[in-house]
Each structure stands twice: as C-alpha cells, then as structure tokens.
C-alpha positions as CSV (number, residue, x, y, z in Angstrom):
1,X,-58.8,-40.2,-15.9
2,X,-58.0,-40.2,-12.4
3,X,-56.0,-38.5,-10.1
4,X,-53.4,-40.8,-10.3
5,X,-53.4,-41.3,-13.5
6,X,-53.4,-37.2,-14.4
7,X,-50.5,-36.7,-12.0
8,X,-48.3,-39.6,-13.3
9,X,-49.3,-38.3,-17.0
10,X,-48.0,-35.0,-15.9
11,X,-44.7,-36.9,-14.5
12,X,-44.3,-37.6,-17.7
13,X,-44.1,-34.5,-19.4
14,X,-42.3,-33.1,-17.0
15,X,-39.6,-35.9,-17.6
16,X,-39.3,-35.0,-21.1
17,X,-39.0,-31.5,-20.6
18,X,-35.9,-31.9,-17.9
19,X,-34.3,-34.8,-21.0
20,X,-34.9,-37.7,-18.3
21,X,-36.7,-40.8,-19.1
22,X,-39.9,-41.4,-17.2
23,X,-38.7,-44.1,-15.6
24,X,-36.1,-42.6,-13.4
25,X,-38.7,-40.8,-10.9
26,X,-40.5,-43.2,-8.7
27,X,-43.5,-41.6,-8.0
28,X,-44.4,-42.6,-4.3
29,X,-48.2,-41.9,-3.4
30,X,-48.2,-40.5,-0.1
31,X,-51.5,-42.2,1.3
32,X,-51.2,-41.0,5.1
33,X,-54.2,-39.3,4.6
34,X,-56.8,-41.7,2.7
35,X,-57.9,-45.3,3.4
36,X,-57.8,-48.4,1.4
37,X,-60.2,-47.7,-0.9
38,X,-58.4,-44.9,-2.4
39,X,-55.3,-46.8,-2.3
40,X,-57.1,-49.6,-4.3
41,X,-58.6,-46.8,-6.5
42,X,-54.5,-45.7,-7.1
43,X,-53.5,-49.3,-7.9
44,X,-55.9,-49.3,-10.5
45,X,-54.3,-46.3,-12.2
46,X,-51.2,-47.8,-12.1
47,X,-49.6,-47.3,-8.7
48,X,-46.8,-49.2,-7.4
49,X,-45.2,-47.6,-4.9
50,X,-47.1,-45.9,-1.7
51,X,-45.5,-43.5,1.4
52,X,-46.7,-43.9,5.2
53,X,-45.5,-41.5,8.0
54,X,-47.1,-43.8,10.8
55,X,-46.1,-47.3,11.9
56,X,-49.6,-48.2,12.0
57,X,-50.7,-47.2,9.2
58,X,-48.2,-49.0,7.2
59,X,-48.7,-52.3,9.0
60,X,-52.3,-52.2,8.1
61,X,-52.0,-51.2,4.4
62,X,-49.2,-53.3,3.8
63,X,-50.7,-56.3,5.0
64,X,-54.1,-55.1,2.4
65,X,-52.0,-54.6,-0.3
66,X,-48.8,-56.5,-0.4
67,X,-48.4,-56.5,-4.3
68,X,-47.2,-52.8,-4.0
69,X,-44.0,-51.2,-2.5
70,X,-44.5,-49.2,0.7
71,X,-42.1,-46.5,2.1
72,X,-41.9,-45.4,5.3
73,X,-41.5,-41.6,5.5
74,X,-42.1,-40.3,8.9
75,X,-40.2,-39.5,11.5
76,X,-38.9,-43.0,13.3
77,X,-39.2,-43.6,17.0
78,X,-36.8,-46.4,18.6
79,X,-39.5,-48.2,19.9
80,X,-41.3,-48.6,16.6
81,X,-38.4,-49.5,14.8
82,X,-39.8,-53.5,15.0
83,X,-42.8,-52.4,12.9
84,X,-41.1,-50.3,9.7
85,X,-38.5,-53.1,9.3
86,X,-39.3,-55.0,6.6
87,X,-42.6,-53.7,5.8
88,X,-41.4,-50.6,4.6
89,X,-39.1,-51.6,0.7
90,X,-37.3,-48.2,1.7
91,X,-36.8,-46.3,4.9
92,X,-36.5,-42.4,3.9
93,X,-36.2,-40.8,7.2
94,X,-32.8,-41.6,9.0
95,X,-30.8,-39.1,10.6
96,X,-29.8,-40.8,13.9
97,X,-27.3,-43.2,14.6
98,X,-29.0,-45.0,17.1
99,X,-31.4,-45.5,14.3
100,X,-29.2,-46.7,12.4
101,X,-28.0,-49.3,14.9
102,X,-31.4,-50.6,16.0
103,X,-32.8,-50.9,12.2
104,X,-29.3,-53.0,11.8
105,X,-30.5,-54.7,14.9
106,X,-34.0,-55.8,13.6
107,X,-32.9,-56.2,10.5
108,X,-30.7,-59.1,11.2
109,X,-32.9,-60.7,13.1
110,X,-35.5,-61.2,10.3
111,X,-32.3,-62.3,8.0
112,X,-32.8,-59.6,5.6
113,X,-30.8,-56.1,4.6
114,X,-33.3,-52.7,4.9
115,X,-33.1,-50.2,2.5
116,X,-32.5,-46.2,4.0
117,X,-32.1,-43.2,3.0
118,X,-30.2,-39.9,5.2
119,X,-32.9,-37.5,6.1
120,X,-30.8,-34.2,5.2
121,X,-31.9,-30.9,6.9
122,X,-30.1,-28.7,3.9
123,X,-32.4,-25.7,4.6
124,X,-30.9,-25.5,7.8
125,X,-34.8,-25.2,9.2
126,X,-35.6,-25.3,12.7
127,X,-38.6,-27.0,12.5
128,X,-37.1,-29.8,9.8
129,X,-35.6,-32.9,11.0
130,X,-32.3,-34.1,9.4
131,X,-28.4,-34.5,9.4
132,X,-27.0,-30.8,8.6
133,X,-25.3,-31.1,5.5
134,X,-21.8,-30.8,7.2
135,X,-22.5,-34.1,8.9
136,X,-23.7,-36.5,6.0
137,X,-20.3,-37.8,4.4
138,X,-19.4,-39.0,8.2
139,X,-23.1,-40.5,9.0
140,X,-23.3,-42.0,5.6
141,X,-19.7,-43.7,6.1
142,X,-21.0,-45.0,9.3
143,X,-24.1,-46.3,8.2
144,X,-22.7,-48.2,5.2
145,X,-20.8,-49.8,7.8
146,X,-23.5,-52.2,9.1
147,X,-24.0,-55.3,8.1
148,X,-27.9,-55.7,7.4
149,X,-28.3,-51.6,6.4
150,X,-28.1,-50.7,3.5
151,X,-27.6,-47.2,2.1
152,X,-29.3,-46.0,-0.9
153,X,-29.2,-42.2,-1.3
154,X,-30.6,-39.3,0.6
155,X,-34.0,-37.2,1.2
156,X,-35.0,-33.9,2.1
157,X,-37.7,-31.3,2.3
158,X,-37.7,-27.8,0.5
159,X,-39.1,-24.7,2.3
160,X,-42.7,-23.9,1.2
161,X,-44.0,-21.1,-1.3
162,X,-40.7,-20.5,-2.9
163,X,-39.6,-22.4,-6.0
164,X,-36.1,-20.9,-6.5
165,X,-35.1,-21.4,-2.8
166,X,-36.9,-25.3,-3.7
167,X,-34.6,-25.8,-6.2
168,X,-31.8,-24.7,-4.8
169,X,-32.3,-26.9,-2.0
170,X,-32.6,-30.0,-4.4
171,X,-29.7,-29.2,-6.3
172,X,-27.7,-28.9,-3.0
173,X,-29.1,-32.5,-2.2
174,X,-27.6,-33.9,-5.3
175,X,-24.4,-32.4,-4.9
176,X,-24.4,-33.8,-1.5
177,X,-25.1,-37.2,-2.9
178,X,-22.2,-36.9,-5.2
179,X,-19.8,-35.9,-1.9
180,X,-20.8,-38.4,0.0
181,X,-20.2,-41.0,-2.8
182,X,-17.1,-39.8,-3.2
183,X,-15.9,-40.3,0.3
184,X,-17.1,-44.1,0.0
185,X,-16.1,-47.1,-1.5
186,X,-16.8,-47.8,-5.0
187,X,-19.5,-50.8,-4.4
188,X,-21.3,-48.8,-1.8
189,X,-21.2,-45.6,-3.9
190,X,-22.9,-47.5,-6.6
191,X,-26.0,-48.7,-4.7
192,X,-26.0,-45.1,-3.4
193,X,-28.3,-44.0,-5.9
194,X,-31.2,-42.1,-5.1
195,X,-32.7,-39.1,-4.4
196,X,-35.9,-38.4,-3.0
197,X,-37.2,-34.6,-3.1
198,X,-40.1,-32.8,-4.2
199,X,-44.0,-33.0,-2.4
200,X,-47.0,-31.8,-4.6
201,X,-45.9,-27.9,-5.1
202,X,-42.5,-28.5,-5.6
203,X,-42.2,-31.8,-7.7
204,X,-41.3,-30.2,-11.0
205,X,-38.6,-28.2,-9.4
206,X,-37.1,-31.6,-7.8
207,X,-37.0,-33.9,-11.4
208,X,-35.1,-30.8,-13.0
209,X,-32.8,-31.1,-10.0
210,X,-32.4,-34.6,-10.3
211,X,-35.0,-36.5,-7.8
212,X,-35.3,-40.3,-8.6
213,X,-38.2,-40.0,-6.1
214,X,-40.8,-37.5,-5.7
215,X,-43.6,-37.8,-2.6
216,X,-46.8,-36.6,-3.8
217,X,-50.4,-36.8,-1.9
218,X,-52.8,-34.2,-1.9
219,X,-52.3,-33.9,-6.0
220,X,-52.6,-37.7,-5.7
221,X,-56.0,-38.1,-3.7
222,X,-58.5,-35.8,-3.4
223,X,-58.9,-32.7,-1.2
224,X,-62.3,-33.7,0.3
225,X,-60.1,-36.5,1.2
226,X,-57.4,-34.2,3.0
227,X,-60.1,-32.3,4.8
228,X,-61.5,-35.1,5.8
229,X,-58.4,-37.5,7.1
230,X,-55.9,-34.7,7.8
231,X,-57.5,-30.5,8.5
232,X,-54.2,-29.7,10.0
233,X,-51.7,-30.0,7.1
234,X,-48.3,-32.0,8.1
235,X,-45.9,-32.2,5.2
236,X,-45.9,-34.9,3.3
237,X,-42.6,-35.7,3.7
C-alpha cells in the first residue's frame, strides 16, 4: 500500500473514532515538496485534491494534472494574484483586504467566482500570518461582500509539539466559524462551511475538532523526498 493510500486508510479510522463519516475531511496532499511523479504516484492511490504554497508550482502541476483539485496554500503576494485565480479550486490563505479586492478583481475578469478561505492567526503567534481572531466576523462580512469572491470557511495553523494546545486552537477555529456565521446572512452562512486545520502531527487532533480539511505532506510522500526538495522545513500550511 502506498503512502497515500496508508494515510487516507488511517483518515478513516480516525473518522470513525471522532463519529464522522469519512467523507467530511478532504484530505489535501500538500505536494510543495515532490514533483509530478509522486503526484501521479498519489492519483493512483486515490488522490483528488492537492495543496501548493508557490504560484509556480501550482501553474505547472495544474496544467499536468488538471483532473484533480488544486489548493493554493501559501502566503499570497498582490502581484501573483493573476496566477492562483482560477487555478487554485480553493484559496486558503486570505487575511488581507486588499487581497480580497484584487482576487475579486481577477476574478471577474475571467467570469468566474473564487473560492477563499480567512487565514486565522488564533495562536496569536508572531511568526504566523492571519486575521486575529477579534478581526474575523468584520473581514468575513466584508469579503462576502464582493461580487466574484466567495467565502467558504476558515484556516489556521496549530503551534508545533503540543497536542492539547493543537486542539485547543482547532476547537477555537470552529467556534470562530460558528461567530462569524452568525453575524452573516443566512445564504452566505450556508456556503460558509469549512474548516481547514491539521498538518501531519496534528491531523487527528483537527477531525476531533471538526476539520472538513486537513493538509498533510510529509506523511503523504516520502522523507527522502522532503530531504531532497525541501532540508529547511516550512510548514505545510
């Protein structure tokens, strides 16, 4: 069995433990670090949806493998803005307006409405990107304003080597999802629906909590792979 294959098997039984069905996680393969053949190697084992941090990156596998969904997880630069739109099915890394307003921008231009979630900082961590928690009802009222933008639910990162403090943080998430739907209007609240949390050590911790998306890569693909592609870990986002 592949790698793949053993983590989504592992999905599973996590799932069934936490009373969720196994199809309400998406598990997004975060293939920033590996090149098409491993992601052809992943489709094989049943992959649909994969995760990009780099504008590049995603043109390129995107335009190799089409047939899957691709999410753009990285941080997003104005200027690249042109490239992510459209290619990426879901956008998880908003936490500017400006963002907001240009992806609105590009978006009408190609006729189509983009997918987003709101990057939330809820650890409150310096070195983490994100709307601070206080600030998400009024950023999420203001991006469900926009025409060709639409809002789907919110993502954030956990600190590392602590799985209490990682599922506290998920928990907060969801009940930041639930505030924020609150505060909008029934029809938005209802596409509002997602949560994406948890990264390889702290997956199991985020489906308890509630994730409908966890980002998983080096349990994905293998660690010759990561050594290889990426010997300064960045978090997989």
């Amino acid at each position: 069995m592949g790698r793949y294959a053993q983590v989504a098997t592992e999905l599973q039984d996590v799932c069934d433990h936490a009373l969720r069905p196994f199809e309400s996680v998406c598990l997004v393969a975060v293939s920033k670090t590996v090149g098409s053949d491993q992601v052809a190697a992943a489709i094989a084992q049943g992959a649909g949806d994969f995760g990009e941090n780099r504008p590049d990156a995603l043109m390129e596998k995107q335009a190799l493998f089409p047939q899957v969904r691709w999410h753009f997880i990285g941080n997003i630069q104005s200027r690249r803005i042109g490239d992510i739109v459209g290619r990426a099915a879901l956008i998880h890394s908003l936490c500017q307006l400006k963002h907001a307003h240009r992806i609105d921008e590009v978006a009408a231009g190609l006729g189509i409405v983009q997918d987003v979630l709101i990057e939330v900082n809820v650890s409150g961590e310096e070195s983490k990107s994100g709307v601070s928690p206080r600030e998400v009802v009024d950023f999420a009222r203001q991006v469900s304003e926009l025409q060709h933008v639409r809002l789907r639910g919110l993502m954030t990162m956990a600190p590392q080597g602590d799985p209490q403090r990682a599922r506290e943080v998920f928990e907060e998430l969801a009940y930041l999802k639930e505030l924020v739907c609150a505060h909008l209007s029934d029809e938005v609240a209802a596409e509002v629906s997602e949560l994406s949390m948890g990264m390889s050590e702290d997956w199991r911790e985020a489906v308890f909590a509630g994730a409908t998306i966890v980002r998983i890569g080096r349990a994905v693909f293998s660690d010759e792979s990561i050594e290889r592609f990426a010997p300064r870990r960045e978090d997989e986002r």
